[in-house]
Tab-separated table of C-alpha atoms in Angstrom:
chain	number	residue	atom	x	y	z
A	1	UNK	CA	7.968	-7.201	27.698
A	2	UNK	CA	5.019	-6.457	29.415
A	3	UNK	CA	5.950	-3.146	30.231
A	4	UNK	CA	6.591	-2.048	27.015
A	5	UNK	CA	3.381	-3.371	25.609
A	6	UNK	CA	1.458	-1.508	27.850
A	7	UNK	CA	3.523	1.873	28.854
A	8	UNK	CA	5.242	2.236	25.569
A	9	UNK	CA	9.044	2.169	27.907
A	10	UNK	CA	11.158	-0.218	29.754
A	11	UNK	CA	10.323	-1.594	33.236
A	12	UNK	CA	13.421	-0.385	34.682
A	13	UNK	CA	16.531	2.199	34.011
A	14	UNK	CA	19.088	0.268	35.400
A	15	UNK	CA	19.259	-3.569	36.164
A	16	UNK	CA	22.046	-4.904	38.589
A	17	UNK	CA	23.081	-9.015	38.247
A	18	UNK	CA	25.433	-10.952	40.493
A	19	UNK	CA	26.644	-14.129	40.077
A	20	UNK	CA	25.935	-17.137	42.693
A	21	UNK	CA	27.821	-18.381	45.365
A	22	UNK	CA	28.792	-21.874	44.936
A	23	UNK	CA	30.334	-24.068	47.982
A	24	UNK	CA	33.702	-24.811	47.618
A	25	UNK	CA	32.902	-28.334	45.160
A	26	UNK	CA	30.858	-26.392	42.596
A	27	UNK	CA	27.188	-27.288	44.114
A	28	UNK	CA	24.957	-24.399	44.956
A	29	UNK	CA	24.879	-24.256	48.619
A	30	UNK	CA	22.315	-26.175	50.564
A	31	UNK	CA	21.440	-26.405	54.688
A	32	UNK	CA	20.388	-29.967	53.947
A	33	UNK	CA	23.868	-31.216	52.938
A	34	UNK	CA	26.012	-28.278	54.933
A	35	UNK	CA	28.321	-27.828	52.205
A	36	UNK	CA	29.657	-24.282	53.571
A	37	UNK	CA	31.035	-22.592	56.242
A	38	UNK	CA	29.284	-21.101	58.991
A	39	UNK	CA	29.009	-17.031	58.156
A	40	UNK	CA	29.201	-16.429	62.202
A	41	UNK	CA	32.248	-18.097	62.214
A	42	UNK	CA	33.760	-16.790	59.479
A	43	UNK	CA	33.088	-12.775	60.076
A	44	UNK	CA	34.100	-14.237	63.877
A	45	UNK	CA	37.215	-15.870	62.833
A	46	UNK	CA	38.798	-13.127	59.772
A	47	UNK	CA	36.255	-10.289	60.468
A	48	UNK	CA	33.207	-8.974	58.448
A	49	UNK	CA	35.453	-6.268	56.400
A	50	UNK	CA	37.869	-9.517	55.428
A	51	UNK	CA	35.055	-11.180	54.123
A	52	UNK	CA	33.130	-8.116	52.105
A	53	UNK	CA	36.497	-7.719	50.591
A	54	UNK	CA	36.897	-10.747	49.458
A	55	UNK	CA	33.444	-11.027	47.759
A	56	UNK	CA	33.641	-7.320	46.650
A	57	UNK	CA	37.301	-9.169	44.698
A	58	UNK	CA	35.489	-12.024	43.249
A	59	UNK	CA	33.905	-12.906	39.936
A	60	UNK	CA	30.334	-12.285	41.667
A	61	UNK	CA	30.055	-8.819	40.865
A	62	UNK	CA	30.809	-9.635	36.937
A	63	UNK	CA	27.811	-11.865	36.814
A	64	UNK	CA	29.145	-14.648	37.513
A	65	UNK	CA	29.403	-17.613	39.907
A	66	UNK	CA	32.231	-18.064	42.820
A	67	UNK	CA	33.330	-21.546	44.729
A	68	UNK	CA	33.825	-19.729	47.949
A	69	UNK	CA	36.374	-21.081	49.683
A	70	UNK	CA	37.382	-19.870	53.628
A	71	UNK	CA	40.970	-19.661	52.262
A	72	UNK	CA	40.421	-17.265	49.997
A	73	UNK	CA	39.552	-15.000	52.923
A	74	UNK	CA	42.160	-16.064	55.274
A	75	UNK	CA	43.810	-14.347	51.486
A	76	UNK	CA	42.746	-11.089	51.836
A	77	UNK	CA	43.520	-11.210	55.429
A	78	UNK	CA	47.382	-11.515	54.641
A	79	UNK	CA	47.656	-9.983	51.537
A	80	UNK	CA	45.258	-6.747	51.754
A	81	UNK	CA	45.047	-6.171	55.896
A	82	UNK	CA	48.137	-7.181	57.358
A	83	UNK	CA	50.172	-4.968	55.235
A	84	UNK	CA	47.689	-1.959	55.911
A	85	UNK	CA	47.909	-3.151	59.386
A	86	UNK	CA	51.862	-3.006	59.719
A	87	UNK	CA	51.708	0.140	57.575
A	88	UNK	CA	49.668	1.739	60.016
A	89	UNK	CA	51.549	0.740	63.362
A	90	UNK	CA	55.005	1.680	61.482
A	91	UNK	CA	53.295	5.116	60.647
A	92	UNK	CA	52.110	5.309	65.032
A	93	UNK	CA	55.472	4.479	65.906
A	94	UNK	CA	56.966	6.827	64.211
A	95	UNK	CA	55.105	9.477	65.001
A	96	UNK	CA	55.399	8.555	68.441
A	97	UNK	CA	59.128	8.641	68.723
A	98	UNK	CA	58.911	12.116	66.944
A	99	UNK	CA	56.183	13.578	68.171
A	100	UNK	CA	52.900	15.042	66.611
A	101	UNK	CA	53.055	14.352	62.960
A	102	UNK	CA	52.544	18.092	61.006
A	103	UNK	CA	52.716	17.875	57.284
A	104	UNK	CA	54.854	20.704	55.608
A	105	UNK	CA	54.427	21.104	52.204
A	106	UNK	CA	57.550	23.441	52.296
A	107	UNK	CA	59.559	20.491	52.947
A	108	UNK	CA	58.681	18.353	50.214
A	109	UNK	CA	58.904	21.290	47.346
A	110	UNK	CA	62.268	22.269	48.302
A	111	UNK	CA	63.336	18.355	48.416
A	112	UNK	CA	65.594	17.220	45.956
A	113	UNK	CA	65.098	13.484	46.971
A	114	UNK	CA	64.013	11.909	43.025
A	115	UNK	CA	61.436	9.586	45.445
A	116	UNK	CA	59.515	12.832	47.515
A	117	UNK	CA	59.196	14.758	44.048
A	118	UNK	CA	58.020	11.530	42.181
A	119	UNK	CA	55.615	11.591	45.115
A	120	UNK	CA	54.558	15.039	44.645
A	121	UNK	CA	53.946	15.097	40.861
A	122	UNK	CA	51.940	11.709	41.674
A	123	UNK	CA	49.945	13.612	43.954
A	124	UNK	CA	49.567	16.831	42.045
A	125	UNK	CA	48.267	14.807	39.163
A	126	UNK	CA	45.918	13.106	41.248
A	127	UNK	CA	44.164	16.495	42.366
A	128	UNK	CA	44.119	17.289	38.858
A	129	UNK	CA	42.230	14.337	37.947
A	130	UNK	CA	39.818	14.456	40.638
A	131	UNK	CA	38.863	18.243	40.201
């Protein structure tokens, strides 16, 4: 208000809000009554990425508050990195038994599989969209 009084415009463009982090029974957290996890431990125990996911996921980033709760990363853990995990180590594998791994588009175009030229149109449309 006082901005605008004085300069005749806003104090500020943009304004960004998050929510608050609760502890896991609703109270805002406090080092008096140690009503959270240890963050060490945590990034130690599911990794820092686990944990930025998880928060990056929750209702914080709407404004609003989150009871954080360890299991819900432990969550992102199995649902989000394991699978990219055992995606990734299939993928190595692979290309292990068969050698270096050269993508040929003149493969896929001349498929007739229904799956590699859903795949294709996916992708074409997805260049489209980004250019």
């Amino acid at each position: 208000i006082l901005a605008t009084a004085l300069f005749d415009k806003p104090a500020f463009k943009n304004l960004i809000v998050n929510g608050l982090v609760l502890a896991s029974d609703g109270k805002k957290m406090s080092k008096r009554l140690k009503n959270y996890p240890d963050p060490n431990l945590v990034i130690s125990k599911y990794g820092a990425d686990a944990l930025r996911m998880y928060l990056i996921n929750s209702p914080v980033v709407r404004a609003e508050s989150l009871k954080f709760q360890e299991k819900g990363v432990l969550g992102v853990v199995k649902e989000v990195f394991l699978p990219w995990y055992n995606a990734f180590r299939f993928f190595m594998q692979n290309v292990s038994r068969k050698g270096e791994f050269i993508p040929d588009m003149a493969k896929v175009v001349t498929s007739t599989n229904p799956t590699d030229v859903w795949i294709q149109a996916l992708t074409q449309g997805l260049i489209k969209y980004v250019h």
